[in-house]
Short mmCIF file of C-alpha atoms in Angstrom, two decimals:
data_model
loop_
_atom_site.label_atom_id
_atom_site.label_comp_id
_atom_site.label_asym_id
_atom_site.label_seq_id
_atom_site.Cartn_x
_atom_site.Cartn_y
_atom_site.Cartn_z
CA MET N 209 206.70 50.11 -73.61
CA PRO N 210 206.41 53.05 -75.96
CA GLN N 211 206.95 56.38 -74.29
CA GLU N 212 204.03 58.80 -74.12
CA ALA N 213 204.45 61.96 -76.10
CA ALA N 214 205.19 65.05 -74.03
CA PRO N 215 202.23 67.47 -73.84
CA ALA N 216 202.43 70.24 -76.40
CA ALA N 217 203.54 73.61 -75.07
CA LYS N 218 200.69 76.05 -74.71
CA GLN N 219 200.75 78.70 -77.43
CA SER N 220 201.11 82.25 -76.23
CA SER N 221 198.15 84.54 -76.77
CA ARG N 222 199.34 87.49 -78.86
CA LEU N 223 196.89 90.35 -79.43
CA LEU N 224 197.65 93.00 -82.04
CA ILE N 225 195.54 96.16 -82.29
CA ARG N 226 196.39 98.35 -85.26
CA ASN N 227 195.00 101.40 -87.03
CA ILE N 228 194.30 103.17 -83.71
CA GLY N 229 193.08 106.68 -84.47
CA LEU N 230 193.65 108.10 -80.96
CA LEU N 231 195.47 106.50 -78.06
CA LEU N 232 194.50 107.80 -74.62
CA THR N 233 197.22 106.69 -72.22
CA GLY N 234 195.50 107.36 -68.87
CA ASP N 235 198.64 109.27 -67.79
CA ILE N 236 197.65 112.81 -66.82
CA GLN N 237 201.20 114.03 -67.59
CA LYS N 238 200.92 112.78 -71.19
CA PRO N 239 197.31 111.82 -71.85
CA ILE N 240 197.65 111.33 -75.64
CA SER N 241 200.18 109.14 -77.44
CA ASP N 242 201.00 109.25 -81.14
CA ALA N 243 201.11 105.43 -81.23
CA ASP N 244 198.78 103.64 -83.65
CA THR N 245 199.56 100.02 -82.75
CA LEU N 246 199.61 97.93 -79.58
CA LEU N 247 200.77 94.40 -78.91
CA SER N 248 200.02 92.29 -75.84
CA VAL N 249 201.27 88.81 -74.98
CA ASP N 250 199.38 86.60 -72.54
CA GLY N 251 197.32 89.53 -71.30
CA ARG N 252 200.21 91.97 -70.72
CA ILE N 253 201.14 94.95 -72.87
CA THR N 254 204.51 94.38 -74.54
CA ALA N 255 204.72 97.12 -77.18
CA VAL N 256 203.02 100.45 -77.93
CA GLY N 257 204.13 102.47 -80.95
CA LYS N 258 203.97 102.90 -84.71
CA GLU N 259 202.95 99.84 -86.70
CA LYS N 260 206.26 99.69 -88.55
CA ASP N 261 208.11 99.42 -85.23
CA VAL N 262 205.93 96.76 -83.61
CA ASP N 263 206.77 93.09 -84.23
CA SER N 264 203.41 91.58 -85.16
CA ALA N 265 204.74 88.12 -86.04
CA GLY N 266 202.73 85.30 -84.57
CA ALA N 267 199.72 87.39 -83.58
CA THR N 268 196.87 85.07 -82.63
CA THR N 269 194.28 87.86 -82.62
CA ILE N 270 194.38 90.92 -84.87
CA ILE N 271 191.98 93.83 -84.42
CA ASP N 272 191.66 96.69 -86.89
CA ALA N 273 190.58 99.64 -84.73
CA LYS N 274 189.27 101.37 -87.87
CA GLY N 275 190.53 104.72 -86.60
CA SER N 276 188.63 104.52 -83.31
CA ALA N 277 190.21 105.49 -79.98
CA LEU N 278 191.89 103.10 -77.57
CA ALA N 279 191.80 103.92 -73.85
CA PRO N 280 192.43 101.96 -70.66
CA GLY N 281 189.37 100.24 -69.27
CA LEU N 282 187.57 102.62 -66.91
CA ILE N 283 187.82 102.22 -63.14
CA ASP N 284 184.87 102.86 -60.85
CA SER N 285 186.50 103.87 -57.58
CA HIS N 286 183.34 103.66 -55.45
CA VAL N 287 180.79 100.85 -55.60
CA HIS N 288 178.82 98.87 -53.02
CA PRO N 289 178.60 95.25 -54.23
CA VAL N 290 176.94 92.58 -52.13
CA ALA N 291 176.60 89.07 -53.56
CA GLY N 292 177.65 88.18 -57.07
CA ASP N 293 175.99 90.30 -59.74
CA TRP N 294 172.89 91.08 -57.66
CA THR N 295 172.13 94.18 -55.64
CA PRO N 296 169.46 94.08 -52.94
CA ARG N 297 169.56 97.88 -52.86
CA GLN N 298 167.60 97.94 -56.13
CA ASN N 299 166.85 94.22 -56.45
CA GLN N 300 168.61 94.10 -59.80
CA ILE N 301 170.56 91.25 -61.35
CA GLY N 302 173.34 91.79 -63.88
CA TRP N 303 174.32 95.33 -62.88
CA ILE N 304 178.07 94.67 -62.90
CA ASP N 305 178.00 93.06 -66.34
CA SER N 306 175.99 96.07 -67.50
CA TYR N 307 178.73 98.42 -66.27
CA LEU N 308 181.15 96.61 -68.58
CA HIS N 309 179.00 97.92 -71.42
CA GLY N 310 179.69 101.40 -70.02
CA GLY N 311 183.44 100.93 -70.34
CA VAL N 312 184.10 99.89 -66.72
CA THR N 313 186.53 96.98 -66.30
CA THR N 314 187.54 97.49 -62.66
CA MET N 315 185.50 98.27 -59.54
CA ILE N 316 186.64 99.22 -56.03
CA SER N 317 184.34 98.38 -53.14
CA ALA N 318 183.69 101.11 -50.59
CA GLY N 319 182.01 98.55 -48.35
CA GLU N 320 179.45 95.79 -48.80
CA VAL N 321 177.09 97.85 -46.69
CA HIS N 322 173.84 96.87 -48.41
CA THR N 323 174.20 93.23 -47.37
CA PRO N 324 170.91 92.24 -45.69
CA GLY N 325 171.54 91.69 -41.98
CA ARG N 326 175.07 93.10 -42.22
CA PRO N 327 176.93 92.07 -39.03
CA LYS N 328 178.28 94.88 -36.87
CA ASP N 329 180.14 92.93 -34.20
CA VAL N 330 183.91 92.73 -34.72
CA THR N 331 183.97 89.01 -35.52
CA GLY N 332 181.15 89.38 -38.03
CA VAL N 333 182.74 92.46 -39.64
CA LYS N 334 185.96 90.56 -40.28
CA ALA N 335 184.23 87.40 -41.45
CA MET N 336 182.10 89.25 -43.97
CA ALA N 337 185.06 91.20 -45.33
CA ILE N 338 187.16 88.08 -45.83
CA PHE N 339 184.24 86.28 -47.47
CA ALA N 340 183.64 89.21 -49.88
CA GLN N 341 187.33 89.46 -50.71
CA ARG N 342 187.45 85.76 -51.56
CA ALA N 343 184.17 85.71 -53.48
CA PHE N 344 184.92 88.72 -55.67
CA SER N 345 188.46 87.53 -56.33
CA ALA N 346 186.95 84.45 -57.95
CA PHE N 347 183.94 86.08 -59.65
CA ARG N 348 184.32 88.38 -62.66
CA PRO N 349 181.00 89.04 -64.45
CA GLY N 350 181.77 89.87 -68.06
CA GLY N 351 185.42 90.07 -67.06
CA VAL N 352 185.01 93.00 -64.66
CA ARG N 353 187.47 92.74 -61.77
CA ILE N 354 185.89 93.69 -58.42
CA HIS N 355 188.23 94.55 -55.58
CA GLY N 356 185.84 93.57 -52.79
CA GLY N 357 186.00 92.88 -49.09
CA ALA N 358 185.99 96.36 -47.55
CA PRO N 359 184.99 96.19 -43.87
CA VAL N 360 183.10 99.11 -42.34
CA VAL N 361 184.96 99.85 -39.11
CA GLU N 362 183.10 99.62 -35.83
CA HIS N 363 183.91 100.57 -32.26
CA GLY N 364 185.79 97.80 -30.49
CA MET N 365 188.21 97.02 -33.33
CA VAL N 366 191.87 96.93 -32.28
CA GLU N 367 195.18 96.82 -34.14
CA GLU N 368 195.26 93.03 -34.20
CA ASP N 369 192.00 93.01 -36.18
CA PHE N 370 193.58 95.03 -38.98
CA LYS N 371 196.66 92.81 -38.96
CA GLU N 372 194.40 89.75 -39.25
CA LEU N 373 192.40 91.29 -42.10
CA ALA N 374 195.55 92.16 -44.03
CA ALA N 375 196.98 88.67 -43.55
CA ALA N 376 193.74 87.28 -45.00
CA GLY N 377 194.09 89.40 -48.16
CA VAL N 378 191.88 92.39 -47.32
CA THR N 379 193.35 95.58 -48.84
CA LEU N 380 190.52 98.10 -48.42
CA LEU N 381 188.40 99.68 -45.71
CA GLY N 382 184.79 100.53 -46.41
CA GLU N 383 183.64 104.12 -46.03
CA ILE N 384 184.41 105.30 -42.53
CA GLY N 385 181.24 106.86 -41.17
CA LEU N 386 178.84 104.17 -42.38
CA GLY N 387 179.39 102.23 -39.17
CA SER N 388 179.56 103.29 -35.53
CA VAL N 389 182.90 105.12 -35.90
CA LYS N 390 182.06 108.71 -36.77
CA ASP N 391 184.53 110.79 -34.78
CA GLY N 392 187.86 111.96 -36.13
CA ALA N 393 190.08 110.71 -33.31
CA THR N 394 188.88 107.10 -33.43
CA ALA N 395 188.87 107.11 -37.21
CA ARG N 396 192.45 108.43 -37.31
CA GLN N 397 193.67 105.63 -35.05
CA MET N 398 191.98 102.95 -37.15
CA VAL N 399 193.23 104.51 -40.39
CA ALA N 400 196.78 104.43 -39.00
CA TRP N 401 196.43 100.74 -38.08
CA ALA N 402 195.05 99.96 -41.54
CA ARG N 403 197.84 101.90 -43.27
CA LYS N 404 200.46 100.07 -41.18
CA TYR N 405 199.29 96.79 -42.68
CA GLY N 406 198.82 98.02 -46.26
CA ILE N 407 195.06 98.57 -46.17
CA GLN N 408 193.73 101.66 -47.97
CA SER N 409 191.03 103.80 -46.40
CA THR N 410 188.12 105.96 -47.59
CA ILE N 411 185.83 108.24 -45.61
CA HIS N 412 182.21 109.17 -46.20
CA THR N 413 181.95 112.92 -46.79
CA GLY N 414 178.83 115.06 -46.42
CA GLY N 415 175.36 114.31 -45.12
CA PRO N 416 173.92 110.87 -44.29
CA SER N 417 173.19 108.52 -47.18
CA ILE N 418 171.73 105.37 -45.59
CA PRO N 419 170.26 104.58 -42.17
CA GLY N 420 173.15 104.40 -39.72
CA SER N 421 175.33 106.93 -41.52
CA GLY N 422 175.65 110.55 -40.40
CA LEU N 423 177.17 113.91 -41.19
CA ILE N 424 180.92 113.79 -41.76
CA ASP N 425 182.26 117.34 -42.04
CA LYS N 426 185.64 118.73 -43.03
CA ASP N 427 187.07 118.66 -39.49
CA ILE N 428 186.39 114.92 -39.15
CA VAL N 429 187.75 114.27 -42.64
CA LEU N 430 190.96 116.20 -41.95
CA GLU N 431 191.51 114.52 -38.60
CA ALA N 432 190.85 111.01 -39.96
CA ASP N 433 193.34 111.56 -42.82
CA THR N 434 192.10 108.66 -44.97
CA ASP N 435 193.82 107.83 -48.26
CA VAL N 436 190.71 108.83 -50.22
CA ILE N 437 188.21 111.57 -49.42
CA GLY N 438 185.13 109.68 -50.54
CA HIS N 439 182.50 111.43 -52.66
CA LEU N 440 183.66 114.97 -51.86
CA ASN N 441 180.64 116.12 -53.84
CA GLY N 442 178.35 114.32 -51.41
CA GLY N 443 176.70 110.99 -51.42
CA HIS N 444 174.15 112.43 -51.98
CA THR N 445 174.31 115.63 -49.84
CA ALA N 446 177.44 117.75 -50.24
CA LEU N 447 179.23 119.87 -47.65
CA PRO N 448 179.08 123.68 -47.93
CA ASP N 449 181.36 125.21 -50.58
CA ASP N 450 183.86 126.60 -48.07
CA GLN N 451 184.35 123.14 -46.55
CA ILE N 452 184.89 121.53 -49.97
CA ILE N 453 187.46 124.17 -50.84
CA ALA N 454 189.16 123.73 -47.46
CA LEU N 455 189.50 119.98 -48.01
CA CYS N 456 191.03 120.57 -51.45
CA GLU N 457 193.50 123.05 -49.92
CA ARG N 458 194.34 121.46 -46.57
CA SER N 459 194.47 117.76 -47.44
CA THR N 460 196.89 116.05 -49.80
CA ARG N 461 194.73 112.95 -50.24
CA SER N 462 192.78 111.82 -53.31
CA LEU N 463 189.60 113.76 -54.06
CA GLU N 464 186.83 111.46 -55.17
CA VAL N 465 183.93 112.75 -57.28
CA VAL N 466 180.92 110.48 -57.80
CA HIS N 467 177.97 110.24 -60.14
CA ASN N 468 175.46 109.83 -57.29
CA GLY N 469 176.38 113.14 -55.73
CA ASN N 470 175.85 116.86 -56.08
CA GLU N 471 176.84 117.87 -59.61
CA ARG N 472 177.50 121.52 -58.77
CA ALA N 473 179.76 120.42 -55.92
CA ALA N 474 181.56 118.05 -58.31
CA LEU N 475 182.34 120.96 -60.61
CA LEU N 476 183.49 123.07 -57.66
CA THR N 477 185.83 120.28 -56.52
CA VAL N 478 187.42 119.87 -59.93
CA ARG N 479 187.75 123.61 -60.57
CA THR N 480 189.35 124.09 -57.15
CA ALA N 481 191.84 121.30 -57.88
CA ALA N 482 192.53 122.74 -61.34
CA ASP N 483 193.20 126.21 -59.93
CA ARG N 484 195.87 124.64 -57.71
CA ASN N 485 197.33 122.44 -60.47
CA GLN N 486 196.22 119.32 -58.58
CA LEU N 487 194.05 117.47 -61.09
CA ALA N 488 196.16 114.35 -60.50
CA ARG N 489 194.26 114.02 -57.18
CA ILE N 490 190.84 113.64 -58.85
CA ILE N 491 189.40 110.13 -59.10
CA LEU N 492 185.91 109.05 -60.18
CA GLY N 493 183.27 106.66 -58.88
CA THR N 494 179.53 106.14 -59.16
CA ASP N 495 178.73 105.43 -55.48
CA SER N 496 176.28 102.82 -56.67
CA PRO N 497 174.08 100.87 -56.22
CA ALA N 498 172.26 103.56 -54.30
CA GLY N 499 168.86 105.12 -53.85
CA SER N 500 169.11 106.61 -57.32
CA GLY N 501 169.77 103.19 -58.81
CA VAL N 502 172.64 101.76 -60.80
CA GLN N 503 174.29 103.67 -63.63
CA PRO N 504 176.05 101.56 -66.27
CA LEU N 505 177.14 104.77 -68.02
CA GLY N 506 177.86 106.67 -64.80
CA ILE N 507 181.63 106.99 -65.28
CA LEU N 508 181.23 108.06 -68.92
CA ARG N 509 178.61 110.60 -67.84
CA LEU N 510 181.00 112.05 -65.24
CA ILE N 511 183.78 112.33 -67.82
CA SER N 512 181.45 114.11 -70.21
CA MET N 513 180.03 116.43 -67.53
CA LEU N 514 183.41 117.45 -66.11
CA SER N 515 184.74 118.15 -69.59
CA SER N 516 181.72 119.96 -71.03
CA LEU N 517 180.73 121.96 -67.93
CA GLY N 518 183.99 121.98 -65.95
CA ASP N 519 186.30 123.11 -68.76
CA VAL N 520 188.51 120.04 -68.33
CA PRO N 521 190.12 118.81 -71.56
CA ALA N 522 188.43 115.54 -72.46
CA GLU N 523 191.69 113.61 -72.55
CA ILE N 524 192.40 114.76 -68.97
CA ALA N 525 188.90 113.81 -67.81
CA PHE N 526 189.54 110.25 -69.04
CA CYS N 527 192.64 110.16 -66.79
CA PHE N 528 190.43 110.78 -63.74
CA ALA N 529 188.80 107.37 -64.34
CA THR N 530 191.95 105.52 -65.41
CA GLY N 531 195.52 106.45 -64.51
CA ASN N 532 194.73 108.68 -61.53
CA THR N 533 192.72 105.92 -59.88
CA ALA N 534 195.20 103.22 -60.87
CA ARG N 535 198.02 105.06 -59.14
CA GLN N 536 196.00 105.78 -56.01
CA ARG N 537 194.67 102.23 -55.78
CA LYS N 538 197.98 100.60 -56.82
CA LEU N 539 196.44 98.72 -59.76
CA ASP N 540 198.14 97.31 -62.84
CA VAL N 541 195.32 98.51 -65.10
CA GLY N 542 194.39 102.09 -66.01
CA LEU N 543 197.54 103.04 -67.92
CA ILE N 544 198.63 102.03 -71.41
CA GLU N 545 202.30 101.25 -71.02
CA ALA N 546 204.54 98.21 -71.21
CA ASP N 547 203.92 95.40 -68.70
CA ARG N 548 200.51 96.67 -67.63
CA ALA N 549 197.41 94.50 -67.98
CA ALA N 550 196.00 94.56 -71.51
CA THR N 551 192.56 95.84 -70.50
CA PHE N 552 191.04 98.43 -72.84
CA VAL N 553 187.98 100.12 -74.23
CA LEU N 554 187.73 100.97 -77.94
CA LEU N 555 185.39 103.90 -78.48
CA ASP N 556 184.50 106.73 -80.82
CA ARG N 557 182.19 109.71 -81.11
CA PRO N 558 178.53 108.71 -81.24
CA LEU N 559 176.79 108.71 -84.58
CA HIS N 560 175.58 112.19 -85.60
CA SER N 561 177.34 113.98 -82.75
CA ALA N 562 177.98 117.67 -83.36
CA GLY N 563 181.58 116.95 -82.36
CA LYS N 564 183.83 116.01 -85.23
CA THR N 565 186.08 113.77 -83.11
CA LEU N 566 185.72 111.70 -79.97
CA LEU N 567 187.30 114.40 -77.82
CA ASP N 568 185.19 117.15 -79.44
CA SER N 569 182.00 115.21 -78.78
CA VAL N 570 182.91 114.69 -75.10
CA ARG N 571 183.70 118.41 -74.74
CA LEU N 572 180.23 119.12 -76.11
CA GLY N 573 178.65 116.84 -73.52
CA ASP N 574 177.91 113.75 -75.62
CA LEU N 575 178.58 110.22 -74.44
CA PRO N 576 181.05 108.15 -76.49
CA GLY N 577 179.98 105.03 -78.32
CA ILE N 578 181.79 101.85 -77.31
CA GLY N 579 182.76 99.45 -80.08
CA MET N 580 184.68 96.82 -78.11
CA MET N 581 185.92 95.89 -74.64
CA ILE N 582 189.12 93.91 -74.07
CA VAL N 583 190.00 92.40 -70.68
CA ASP N 584 193.38 90.79 -70.00
CA GLY N 585 194.13 90.58 -73.70
CA ALA N 586 190.85 88.91 -74.70
CA ILE N 587 187.76 90.41 -76.33
CA SER N 588 185.02 90.64 -73.73
CA THR N 589 182.29 92.47 -75.67
CA HIS N 590 181.78 93.95 -79.07
CA ARG N 591 179.37 96.89 -79.54
CA SER N 592 178.00 98.13 -76.24
CA ARG N 593 174.34 97.48 -75.60
CA ASN N 594 174.13 100.65 -73.48
CA THR N 595 176.02 103.46 -75.21
CA PRO N 596 174.90 105.22 -78.37
CA PRO N 597 176.34 103.57 -81.48
CA ALA N 598 179.94 104.50 -82.24
CA THR N 599 180.81 106.08 -85.57
CA ALA N 600 183.89 103.89 -86.09
CA VAL N 601 183.72 100.28 -84.92
CA PRO N 602 186.70 97.92 -84.59
CA GLU N 603 186.85 94.79 -86.72
CA VAL N 604 188.39 91.44 -85.80
CA LEU N 605 190.64 90.35 -88.68
CA LYS N 606 191.99 87.21 -87.05
CA GLY N 607 191.19 85.13 -84.00
#
């Protein structure tokens, strides 16, 4: 009998982006690169440099950036997803896909707390977290990766519960303080158990945000010693200035600033960190969905606000939502360097901005225009439906 032909080997996906006008690395130590060309193979970055030095042979997709900027896809460090791309908090469908059009390619759950009928017994807490972790691992609206399954700790949980959660794939705790655990001593014990098994922790900071939450002040935050000080500028109500400054000075943990918080307190947090040469600790989130809605452009708005009103260089502000968060959250996105995921946003100054460049326009308080989103080496969107139109727009030459 004639032999069957062997199946053809799958062709590698090779993405070449050239004519990059500005490359924002996400690395706060070196936020701008002089590279103008990037190559990725099968969704991983393989080369970043000058076009003459990058081997473009065999590229299956070629994008001419047309002089626009290339940056890592933005990371929203604080969201509250529930089920798929629907939020009962505002009864909206499609909010995650809409965030993609605001440059966000990665989301970190701070707890699925808006789930109707959220269980608060230990068995239910674990079951819901494992379900959310599984569901969001398999569901990527528009390509956005959601790190979900963040249980809100409750009294009665013991070390074995955290071991079980970690073994099931859970890597995050929801905001401590949104459940029954609100005292520093209990929180510290549970944070230590979580850390032992590789689970990161975040604490609610400031006044109550939803029924069941309460005031979490600096003393509780310091005693709990979570990996991330969640929404240090309040969600929505911020702590007094002296407490915010004390947390910046006395803790070494990440300082999270959110869109759905107190803007003056956000500026105070960033200025305090800058005065102490600790801007690498600043990470950004939206803390949405929330009472003030969903904000597809929330991360871009934070970047623009912190640069224009907080005197942060725009290229550094982009690092808050990319490399800083990637390092804290141990992600393989957020930095443009070899062997990282090829997940990017191509953007430029908005049409008719008073700023002459992308960075100038951000320093003046304008929002960038997004021309294209790329997730894992594949084009996910072209022009954003939510941002103002970009001056320079990438063009697909092949693929």
